Amino acid sequence: MIIIEKTNQNLNIGKNSTISFGIDFGTTYSLIATTISQNVFIISDNKNRALLPSVVNYSNFSKPIVGWNAKKLITSDPINTITSVKRLIGRSLKEIKELFPNLPYNFKSNKDNTISFIINNSLISTSEISSKILNELKNRVMSVYKQEISGVVITVPAHFNDIQRQEIKKSAQLINLNVLRLLNEPTAAAIAYGLHLKKKGIFVIYDLGGGTFDVSILNLSKNVFEVLSTSGSTNLGGDDIDYLLSNYINSKVLSLNSKNISTQIGLLDLAKKIKIKLSSEYYVKTVFKSYSFCITRMEFNNIIKPIILKTLKICKNALQDAKVSIENIDHVILVGGSTYIPIIQNDVMKYFKKLPLHSINPDQVVAVGASIQADMLTKKNKKNNIILLDVVPLSLGIEIIGNIVEKVIFRNTKIPIAQTREFTTFKDNQKSILIHVLQGEETLVKNCKSLSKFILKDIPQKLAGKIIVLVTFQIDVDGLLSITAKIKSTKIEKNICINFKN
């Protein structure tokens, strides 16, 4: 069994000892932890707060405010206070406007189809904002240990695409953090519970955080953690619950239907507070702009029922992909702050017919698992090491004639992996070939996520179908993609790693 505790005190690990950390970079809150022997320490701030709000305020652009002090400015300075930046990572301006139409920020679309914030006439990327949050966690460590961090494991939603994973890694690199591995959040939770309770069997990790939902099915044996399938959504989380509740209050309770930004931000902040109170109380009486009203838990349950049903549908798909029936599930683990909500706990229990495990704080379990993995990757002692077999969350392929996506690697394939497919030219005397890389499960290009385009030039001019192109997709343990395209029987070749410059 592992022991978990908070600390903001120096643990006297020794000057020559290497120390690594696990970071849970969350939509709403972030944490950092380290493992020493069998003890996991959640690093808290000087007020003994383990959670760091994932909020950055740029009212003073040269000296941004991060965390708790920034959180206080959400309602008074909404335009300069960036919240839930994790939800915007790797997204296009079009996606953001469709998914989050009421955000108070000003954006600029970048050439690589991502966005930058326009703040005080300056541009700042999502990776730069994310790096401020990671740096605040890093500063916590530096104030406690007074020594450099040898490496970090950073967790990401299992359903993050390649571009989003690359941006998280880039955010860490901006502040000189050595990323040992990007670890899927549900897998991190499984590591924590697998080593904490020494349990074996088929696990379901139900992870509903602030902005994302993941579910993973794992088979845990003595030292092998095998992910059987993973599924989820990067558009489903506690933020969506807050929006539903604030909209309900705005239109049904107060009949305001206000489009005013300050009113919307104020209602959203109120909705968060009501949501938290309704986890322990059956009704909440409150006042907003001289309006007195009451929200009951039954009302709240009805409001969020569609979100719960969406998560359970995703769970059903994950079970089908894993070829596992509900009857074969041994343990269910709840992860993420949104799982404190009683109806979510109850509906998950009913669906899987199992009482969920919650001996590790759902807010901390991902950071705990990440710190254990970081310790294993940096220590020479392999006694407690595990074999981790993770999977690709989304299928990868390239565009072919007819705006169709030809899959090269399918979702839930074990990683690391390399896969090669043969393609041919489609017209006579073709001089170049455009390789368009896509991610997603749909057949049509327009319904998948475009990751990159590159051109293979100076190919021999022959009849259509006579030139053979070998395209190899390679995915590493972080789930990051690199591609090689080569003309068979020639030296013409191009290699590419998916990142923002490609």
PDB file of C-alpha atoms in Angstrom, residues 47-288:
ATOM      1  CA  LYS A  47      -1.224  27.992   2.670  1.00  0.00           C
ATOM      2  CA  ASN A  48      -1.264  24.171   2.481  1.00  0.00           C
ATOM      3  CA  ARG A  49      -3.528  24.119  -0.609  1.00  0.00           C
ATOM      4  CA  ALA A  50      -2.826  21.142  -2.851  1.00  0.00           C
ATOM      5  CA  LEU A  51      -4.963  22.337  -5.768  1.00  0.00           C
ATOM      6  CA  LEU A  52      -3.789  25.123  -8.053  1.00  0.00           C
ATOM      7  CA  PRO A  53      -6.580  26.808 -10.057  1.00  0.00           C
ATOM      8  CA  SER A  54      -5.692  26.579 -13.766  1.00  0.00           C
ATOM      9  CA  VAL A  55      -6.309  30.294 -14.176  1.00  0.00           C
ATOM     10  CA  VAL A  56      -4.009  33.034 -15.517  1.00  0.00           C
ATOM     11  CA  ASN A  57      -4.721  36.776 -15.383  1.00  0.00           C
ATOM     12  CA  TYR A  58      -2.960  39.213 -17.739  1.00  0.00           C
ATOM     13  CA  SER A  59      -4.097  42.589 -16.382  1.00  0.00           C
ATOM     14  CA  ASN A  60      -0.351  43.231 -16.043  1.00  0.00           C
ATOM     15  CA  PHE A  61       0.937  41.529 -19.183  1.00  0.00           C
ATOM     16  CA  SER A  62       4.589  41.462 -18.088  1.00  0.00           C
ATOM     17  CA  LYS A  63       3.707  39.921 -14.704  1.00  0.00           C
ATOM     18  CA  PRO A  64       0.774  37.515 -15.124  1.00  0.00           C
ATOM     19  CA  ILE A  65      -1.053  36.338 -12.011  1.00  0.00           C
ATOM     20  CA  VAL A  66      -1.523  32.567 -11.713  1.00  0.00           C
ATOM     21  CA  GLY A  67      -3.690  30.358  -9.514  1.00  0.00           C
ATOM     22  CA  TRP A  68      -5.751  31.421  -6.523  1.00  0.00           C
ATOM     23  CA  ASN A  69      -5.172  35.160  -6.903  1.00  0.00           C
ATOM     24  CA  ALA A  70      -6.059  34.959 -10.599  1.00  0.00           C
ATOM     25  CA  LYS A  71      -9.234  33.033  -9.747  1.00  0.00           C
ATOM     26  CA  LYS A  72     -10.427  36.001  -7.661  1.00  0.00           C
ATOM     27  CA  LEU A  73     -10.393  38.153 -10.820  1.00  0.00           C
ATOM     28  CA  ILE A  74     -12.626  35.947 -13.004  1.00  0.00           C
ATOM     29  CA  THR A  75     -15.777  38.012 -12.455  1.00  0.00           C
ATOM     30  CA  SER A  76     -14.158  41.469 -12.154  1.00  0.00           C
ATOM     31  CA  ASP A  77     -11.724  41.118 -15.092  1.00  0.00           C
ATOM     32  CA  PRO A  78     -13.116  38.357 -17.349  1.00  0.00           C
ATOM     33  CA  ILE A  79     -11.451  39.484 -20.594  1.00  0.00           C
ATOM     34  CA  ASN A  80      -7.934  39.286 -19.154  1.00  0.00           C
ATOM     35  CA  THR A  81      -8.500  36.215 -16.974  1.00  0.00           C
ATOM     36  CA  ILE A  82      -8.013  32.960 -18.879  1.00  0.00           C
ATOM     37  CA  THR A  83      -9.813  29.925 -17.450  1.00  0.00           C
ATOM     38  CA  SER A  84     -10.082  26.359 -18.759  1.00  0.00           C
ATOM     39  CA  VAL A  85      -7.332  26.933 -21.346  1.00  0.00           C
ATOM     40  CA  LYS A  86      -6.925  23.156 -21.609  1.00  0.00           C
ATOM     41  CA  ARG A  87     -10.247  23.009 -23.483  1.00  0.00           C
ATOM     42  CA  LEU A  88      -8.915  25.338 -26.176  1.00  0.00           C
ATOM     43  CA  ILE A  89      -5.594  23.594 -26.808  1.00  0.00           C
ATOM     44  CA  GLY A  90      -5.144  22.505 -30.427  1.00  0.00           C
ATOM     45  CA  ARG A  91      -8.540  23.816 -31.519  1.00  0.00           C
ATOM     46  CA  SER A  92      -9.308  26.049 -34.487  1.00  0.00           C
ATOM     47  CA  LEU A  93     -11.150  29.354 -34.143  1.00  0.00           C
ATOM     48  CA  LYS A  94     -14.129  27.823 -35.935  1.00  0.00           C
ATOM     49  CA  GLU A  95     -14.301  24.954 -33.429  1.00  0.00           C
ATOM     50  CA  ILE A  96     -14.069  27.306 -30.463  1.00  0.00           C
ATOM     51  CA  LYS A  97     -16.864  29.551 -31.744  1.00  0.00           C
ATOM     52  CA  GLU A  98     -19.098  26.535 -32.329  1.00  0.00           C
ATOM     53  CA  LEU A  99     -18.348  24.786 -29.030  1.00  0.00           C
ATOM     54  CA  PHE A 100     -17.910  27.773 -26.704  1.00  0.00           C
ATOM     55  CA  PRO A 101     -19.815  30.727 -28.223  1.00  0.00           C
ATOM     56  CA  ASN A 102     -20.009  32.799 -25.033  1.00  0.00           C
ATOM     57  CA  LEU A 103     -16.323  33.097 -24.148  1.00  0.00           C
ATOM     58  CA  PRO A 104     -15.343  36.709 -23.318  1.00  0.00           C
ATOM     59  CA  TYR A 105     -11.921  36.531 -25.009  1.00  0.00           C
ATOM     60  CA  ASN A 106     -10.575  37.972 -28.252  1.00  0.00           C
ATOM     61  CA  PHE A 107      -8.858  35.446 -30.532  1.00  0.00           C
ATOM     62  CA  LYS A 108      -6.676  35.426 -33.610  1.00  0.00           C
ATOM     63  CA  SER A 109      -6.539  32.418 -35.924  1.00  0.00           C
ATOM     64  CA  ASN A 110      -3.001  31.157 -36.567  1.00  0.00           C
ATOM     65  CA  LYS A 111      -1.652  29.711 -39.824  1.00  0.00           C
ATOM     66  CA  ASP A 112      -1.466  26.248 -38.232  1.00  0.00           C
ATOM     67  CA  ASN A 113      -5.223  26.377 -37.521  1.00  0.00           C
ATOM     68  CA  THR A 114      -4.761  26.960 -33.787  1.00  0.00           C
ATOM     69  CA  ILE A 115      -5.587  30.175 -31.928  1.00  0.00           C
ATOM     70  CA  SER A 116      -3.843  32.906 -29.975  1.00  0.00           C
ATOM     71  CA  PHE A 117      -5.409  35.206 -27.410  1.00  0.00           C
ATOM     72  CA  ILE A 118      -5.324  38.953 -28.078  1.00  0.00           C
ATOM     73  CA  ILE A 119      -4.533  40.554 -24.719  1.00  0.00           C
ATOM     74  CA  ASN A 120      -3.433  44.178 -24.309  1.00  0.00           C
ATOM     75  CA  ASN A 121      -2.666  44.322 -28.058  1.00  0.00           C
ATOM     76  CA  SER A 122      -0.331  41.336 -27.718  1.00  0.00           C
ATOM     77  CA  LEU A 123      -0.696  37.743 -28.901  1.00  0.00           C
ATOM     78  CA  ILE A 124      -0.253  34.829 -26.535  1.00  0.00           C
ATOM     79  CA  SER A 125      -0.637  31.161 -27.424  1.00  0.00           C
ATOM     80  CA  THR A 126      -2.417  28.462 -25.452  1.00  0.00           C
ATOM     81  CA  SER A 127       0.934  26.737 -24.894  1.00  0.00           C
ATOM     82  CA  GLU A 128       2.369  29.919 -23.346  1.00  0.00           C
ATOM     83  CA  ILE A 129      -0.621  30.216 -21.012  1.00  0.00           C
ATOM     84  CA  SER A 130      -0.336  26.538 -20.077  1.00  0.00           C
ATOM     85  CA  SER A 131       3.357  27.031 -19.344  1.00  0.00           C
ATOM     86  CA  LYS A 132       2.494  29.707 -16.746  1.00  0.00           C
ATOM     87  CA  ILE A 133       0.384  27.161 -14.847  1.00  0.00           C
ATOM     88  CA  LEU A 134       3.104  24.498 -15.069  1.00  0.00           C
ATOM     89  CA  ASN A 135       5.683  27.064 -13.945  1.00  0.00           C
ATOM     90  CA  GLU A 136       3.652  27.885 -10.846  1.00  0.00           C
ATOM     91  CA  LEU A 137       3.717  24.184  -9.932  1.00  0.00           C
ATOM     92  CA  LYS A 138       7.438  24.102 -10.650  1.00  0.00           C
ATOM     93  CA  ASN A 139       7.948  27.074  -8.317  1.00  0.00           C
ATOM     94  CA  ARG A 140       6.176  25.192  -5.522  1.00  0.00           C
ATOM     95  CA  VAL A 141       8.723  22.421  -5.881  1.00  0.00           C
ATOM     96  CA  MET A 142      11.693  24.765  -6.062  1.00  0.00           C
ATOM     97  CA  SER A 143      10.618  26.538  -2.863  1.00  0.00           C
ATOM     98  CA  VAL A 144      10.405  23.205  -1.022  1.00  0.00           C
ATOM     99  CA  TYR A 145      13.385  21.240  -2.383  1.00  0.00           C
ATOM    100  CA  LYS A 146      15.813  23.978  -3.495  1.00  0.00           C
ATOM    101  CA  GLN A 147      17.051  21.770  -6.345  1.00  0.00           C
ATOM    102  CA  GLU A 148      16.356  21.097 -10.003  1.00  0.00           C
ATOM    103  CA  ILE A 149      13.680  18.658 -11.127  1.00  0.00           C
ATOM    104  CA  SER A 150      15.184  15.692 -12.989  1.00  0.00           C
ATOM    105  CA  GLY A 151      12.018  14.985 -14.941  1.00  0.00           C
ATOM    106  CA  VAL A 152       8.220  15.037 -14.965  1.00  0.00           C
ATOM    107  CA  VAL A 153       5.399  12.826 -16.139  1.00  0.00           C
ATOM    108  CA  ILE A 154       2.500  14.987 -17.317  1.00  0.00           C
ATOM    109  CA  THR A 155      -0.958  13.510 -17.676  1.00  0.00           C
ATOM    110  CA  VAL A 156      -3.256  14.214 -20.622  1.00  0.00           C
ATOM    111  CA  PRO A 157      -6.819  13.180 -21.445  1.00  0.00           C
ATOM    112  CA  ALA A 158      -6.758   9.777 -23.134  1.00  0.00           C
ATOM    113  CA  HIS A 159      -8.755  11.250 -25.996  1.00  0.00           C
ATOM    114  CA  PHE A 160      -6.345  14.118 -26.689  1.00  0.00           C
ATOM    115  CA  ASN A 161      -5.248  14.114 -30.318  1.00  0.00           C
ATOM    116  CA  ASP A 162      -1.644  14.339 -31.490  1.00  0.00           C
ATOM    117  CA  ILE A 163      -1.614  18.140 -31.831  1.00  0.00           C
ATOM    118  CA  GLN A 164      -2.961  18.583 -28.305  1.00  0.00           C
ATOM    119  CA  ARG A 165      -0.339  16.219 -26.868  1.00  0.00           C
ATOM    120  CA  GLN A 166       2.416  18.066 -28.701  1.00  0.00           C
ATOM    121  CA  GLU A 167       1.250  21.369 -27.247  1.00  0.00           C
ATOM    122  CA  ILE A 168       1.329  20.049 -23.674  1.00  0.00           C
ATOM    123  CA  LYS A 169       4.890  18.884 -24.253  1.00  0.00           C
ATOM    124  CA  LYS A 170       5.793  22.256 -25.759  1.00  0.00           C
ATOM    125  CA  SER A 171       4.338  24.061 -22.707  1.00  0.00           C
ATOM    126  CA  ALA A 172       6.685  22.092 -20.443  1.00  0.00           C
ATOM    127  CA  GLN A 173       9.667  22.722 -22.679  1.00  0.00           C
ATOM    128  CA  LEU A 174       9.049  26.492 -22.525  1.00  0.00           C
ATOM    129  CA  ILE A 175       9.938  26.394 -18.813  1.00  0.00           C
ATOM    130  CA  ASN A 176      12.751  23.835 -19.204  1.00  0.00           C
ATOM    131  CA  LEU A 177      10.913  20.870 -17.758  1.00  0.00           C
ATOM    132  CA  ASN A 178      12.239  17.499 -18.915  1.00  0.00           C
ATOM    133  CA  VAL A 179       9.167  15.491 -19.927  1.00  0.00           C
ATOM    134  CA  LEU A 180       9.780  11.825 -19.167  1.00  0.00           C
ATOM    135  CA  ARG A 181       6.403  10.770 -20.522  1.00  0.00           C
ATOM    136  CA  LEU A 182       2.921  11.924 -21.399  1.00  0.00           C
ATOM    137  CA  LEU A 183       0.594   9.581 -19.535  1.00  0.00           C
ATOM    138  CA  ASN A 184      -3.125   9.148 -20.158  1.00  0.00           C
ATOM    139  CA  GLU A 185      -5.119  10.336 -17.150  1.00  0.00           C
ATOM    140  CA  PRO A 186      -7.211   7.164 -16.665  1.00  0.00           C
ATOM    141  CA  THR A 187      -4.050   5.052 -16.897  1.00  0.00           C
ATOM    142  CA  ALA A 188      -2.427   7.192 -14.192  1.00  0.00           C
ATOM    143  CA  ALA A 189      -5.423   6.573 -11.936  1.00  0.00           C
ATOM    144  CA  ALA A 190      -5.184   2.832 -12.578  1.00  0.00           C
ATOM    145  CA  ILE A 191      -1.491   2.849 -11.625  1.00  0.00           C
ATOM    146  CA  ALA A 192      -2.339   4.604  -8.345  1.00  0.00           C
ATOM    147  CA  TYR A 193      -5.082   2.148  -7.406  1.00  0.00           C
ATOM    148  CA  GLY A 194      -3.286  -0.919  -8.727  1.00  0.00           C
ATOM    149  CA  LEU A 195      -0.281  -0.286  -6.483  1.00  0.00           C
ATOM    150  CA  HIS A 196      -2.267   1.192  -3.578  1.00  0.00           C
ATOM    151  CA  LEU A 197      -4.760  -1.643  -3.125  1.00  0.00           C
ATOM    152  CA  LYS A 198      -2.764  -4.413  -4.850  1.00  0.00           C
ATOM    153  CA  LYS A 199      -5.937  -5.403  -6.685  1.00  0.00           C
ATOM    154  CA  LYS A 200      -6.062  -7.404  -9.922  1.00  0.00           C
ATOM    155  CA  GLY A 201      -8.680  -7.899 -12.603  1.00  0.00           C
ATOM    156  CA  ILE A 202     -10.649  -5.794 -15.065  1.00  0.00           C
ATOM    157  CA  PHE A 203     -10.868  -2.118 -14.081  1.00  0.00           C
ATOM    158  CA  VAL A 204     -13.079   0.655 -15.458  1.00  0.00           C
ATOM    159  CA  ILE A 205     -11.687   4.155 -14.980  1.00  0.00           C
ATOM    160  CA  TYR A 206     -14.543   6.699 -15.185  1.00  0.00           C
ATOM    161  CA  ASP A 207     -12.812  10.081 -15.408  1.00  0.00           C
ATOM    162  CA  LEU A 208     -15.056  13.150 -15.517  1.00  0.00           C
ATOM    163  CA  GLY A 209     -12.973  16.279 -15.000  1.00  0.00           C
ATOM    164  CA  GLY A 210     -13.537  19.964 -15.532  1.00  0.00           C
ATOM    165  CA  GLY A 211     -13.423  19.902 -19.324  1.00  0.00           C
ATOM    166  CA  THR A 212     -12.962  16.340 -20.544  1.00  0.00           C
ATOM    167  CA  PHE A 213     -14.389  12.854 -20.088  1.00  0.00           C
ATOM    168  CA  ASP A 214     -12.376   9.664 -20.496  1.00  0.00           C
ATOM    169  CA  VAL A 215     -13.177   6.059 -19.829  1.00  0.00           C
ATOM    170  CA  SER A 216     -10.564   3.323 -20.017  1.00  0.00           C
ATOM    171  CA  ILE A 217     -10.896  -0.427 -19.578  1.00  0.00           C
ATOM    172  CA  LEU A 218      -7.755  -2.027 -18.149  1.00  0.00           C
ATOM    173  CA  ASN A 219      -6.628  -5.505 -17.207  1.00  0.00           C
ATOM    174  CA  LEU A 220      -4.339  -5.383 -14.154  1.00  0.00           C
ATOM    175  CA  SER A 221      -2.231  -8.397 -13.286  1.00  0.00           C
ATOM    176  CA  LYS A 222       0.820  -8.594 -10.984  1.00  0.00           C
ATOM    177  CA  ASN A 223       3.133  -6.196 -12.835  1.00  0.00           C
ATOM    178  CA  VAL A 224       1.300  -5.634 -16.115  1.00  0.00           C
ATOM    179  CA  PHE A 225      -1.171  -2.793 -16.656  1.00  0.00           C
ATOM    180  CA  GLU A 226      -2.806  -3.441 -20.025  1.00  0.00           C
ATOM    181  CA  VAL A 227      -5.216  -0.903 -21.487  1.00  0.00           C
ATOM    182  CA  LEU A 228      -7.873  -2.855 -23.402  1.00  0.00           C
ATOM    183  CA  SER A 229      -9.702   0.185 -24.774  1.00  0.00           C
ATOM    184  CA  THR A 230     -10.205   3.874 -24.225  1.00  0.00           C
ATOM    185  CA  SER A 231     -12.882   6.307 -25.308  1.00  0.00           C
ATOM    186  CA  GLY A 232     -14.045   9.758 -24.358  1.00  0.00           C
ATOM    187  CA  SER A 233     -14.760  13.339 -25.330  1.00  0.00           C
ATOM    188  CA  THR A 234     -12.747  16.553 -25.003  1.00  0.00           C
ATOM    189  CA  ASN A 235     -16.048  18.494 -24.965  1.00  0.00           C
ATOM    190  CA  LEU A 236     -17.619  16.987 -21.869  1.00  0.00           C
ATOM    191  CA  GLY A 237     -16.938  17.900 -18.237  1.00  0.00           C
ATOM    192  CA  GLY A 238     -17.734  19.977 -15.190  1.00  0.00           C
ATOM    193  CA  ASP A 239     -17.581  23.195 -17.220  1.00  0.00           C
ATOM    194  CA  ASP A 240     -20.516  21.936 -19.286  1.00  0.00           C
ATOM    195  CA  ILE A 241     -22.479  21.233 -16.110  1.00  0.00           C
ATOM    196  CA  ASP A 242     -21.795  24.810 -14.986  1.00  0.00           C
ATOM    197  CA  TYR A 243     -22.993  26.199 -18.337  1.00  0.00           C
ATOM    198  CA  LEU A 244     -26.215  24.149 -18.226  1.00  0.00           C
ATOM    199  CA  LEU A 245     -26.985  25.275 -14.690  1.00  0.00           C
ATOM    200  CA  SER A 246     -26.177  28.953 -15.357  1.00  0.00           C
ATOM    201  CA  ASN A 247     -28.365  28.899 -18.497  1.00  0.00           C
ATOM    202  CA  TYR A 248     -31.184  27.329 -16.485  1.00  0.00           C
ATOM    203  CA  ILE A 249     -30.924  30.020 -13.816  1.00  0.00           C
ATOM    204  CA  ASN A 250     -30.702  32.757 -16.457  1.00  0.00           C
ATOM    205  CA  SER A 251     -33.745  31.736 -18.490  1.00  0.00           C
ATOM    206  CA  LYS A 252     -36.027  29.595 -16.308  1.00  0.00           C
ATOM    207  CA  VAL A 253     -35.501  30.964 -12.801  1.00  0.00           C
ATOM    208  CA  LEU A 254     -34.679  34.651 -13.281  1.00  0.00           C
ATOM    209  CA  SER A 255     -36.147  35.072 -16.789  1.00  0.00           C
ATOM    210  CA  LEU A 256     -33.232  37.387 -17.539  1.00  0.00           C
ATOM    211  CA  ASN A 257     -32.003  35.822 -20.785  1.00  0.00           C
ATOM    212  CA  SER A 258     -29.156  38.295 -20.478  1.00  0.00           C
ATOM    213  CA  LYS A 259     -26.357  38.391 -23.071  1.00  0.00           C
ATOM    214  CA  ASN A 260     -24.294  40.796 -20.962  1.00  0.00           C
ATOM    215  CA  ILE A 261     -20.793  39.349 -20.419  1.00  0.00           C
ATOM    216  CA  SER A 262     -20.490  40.385 -16.764  1.00  0.00           C
ATOM    217  CA  THR A 263     -23.928  38.900 -16.015  1.00  0.00           C
ATOM    218  CA  GLN A 264     -23.031  35.637 -17.750  1.00  0.00           C
ATOM    219  CA  ILE A 265     -19.679  35.381 -15.930  1.00  0.00           C
ATOM    220  CA  GLY A 266     -21.406  36.163 -12.623  1.00  0.00           C
ATOM    221  CA  LEU A 267     -24.056  33.490 -13.256  1.00  0.00           C
ATOM    222  CA  LEU A 268     -21.385  30.974 -14.211  1.00  0.00           C
ATOM    223  CA  ASP A 269     -19.487  31.636 -10.993  1.00  0.00           C
ATOM    224  CA  LEU A 270     -22.716  31.287  -9.011  1.00  0.00           C
ATOM    225  CA  ALA A 271     -23.566  28.033 -10.817  1.00  0.00           C
ATOM    226  CA  LYS A 272     -20.190  26.536  -9.784  1.00  0.00           C
ATOM    227  CA  LYS A 273     -20.879  27.381  -6.135  1.00  0.00           C
ATOM    228  CA  ILE A 274     -24.426  25.976  -6.265  1.00  0.00           C
ATOM    229  CA  LYS A 275     -23.147  22.774  -7.921  1.00  0.00           C
ATOM    230  CA  ILE A 276     -20.625  22.213  -5.124  1.00  0.00           C
ATOM    231  CA  LYS A 277     -23.185  22.882  -2.371  1.00  0.00           C
ATOM    232  CA  LEU A 278     -25.723  20.510  -3.940  1.00  0.00           C
ATOM    233  CA  SER A 279     -23.239  17.655  -3.540  1.00  0.00           C
ATOM    234  CA  SER A 280     -23.880  17.798   0.221  1.00  0.00           C
ATOM    235  CA  GLU A 281     -27.222  19.628   0.495  1.00  0.00           C
ATOM    236  CA  TYR A 282     -30.690  18.994  -0.966  1.00  0.00           C
ATOM    237  CA  TYR A 283     -31.418  22.594  -1.895  1.00  0.00           C
ATOM    238  CA  VAL A 284     -29.611  25.929  -2.103  1.00  0.00           C
ATOM    239  CA  LYS A 285     -31.172  29.349  -1.467  1.00  0.00           C
ATOM    240  CA  THR A 286     -29.262  32.258  -2.951  1.00  0.00           C
ATOM    241  CA  VAL A 287     -29.486  35.787  -4.364  1.00  0.00           C
ATOM    242  CA  PHE A 288     -28.311  37.178  -7.714  1.00  0.00           C
TER     243      PHE A 288
END
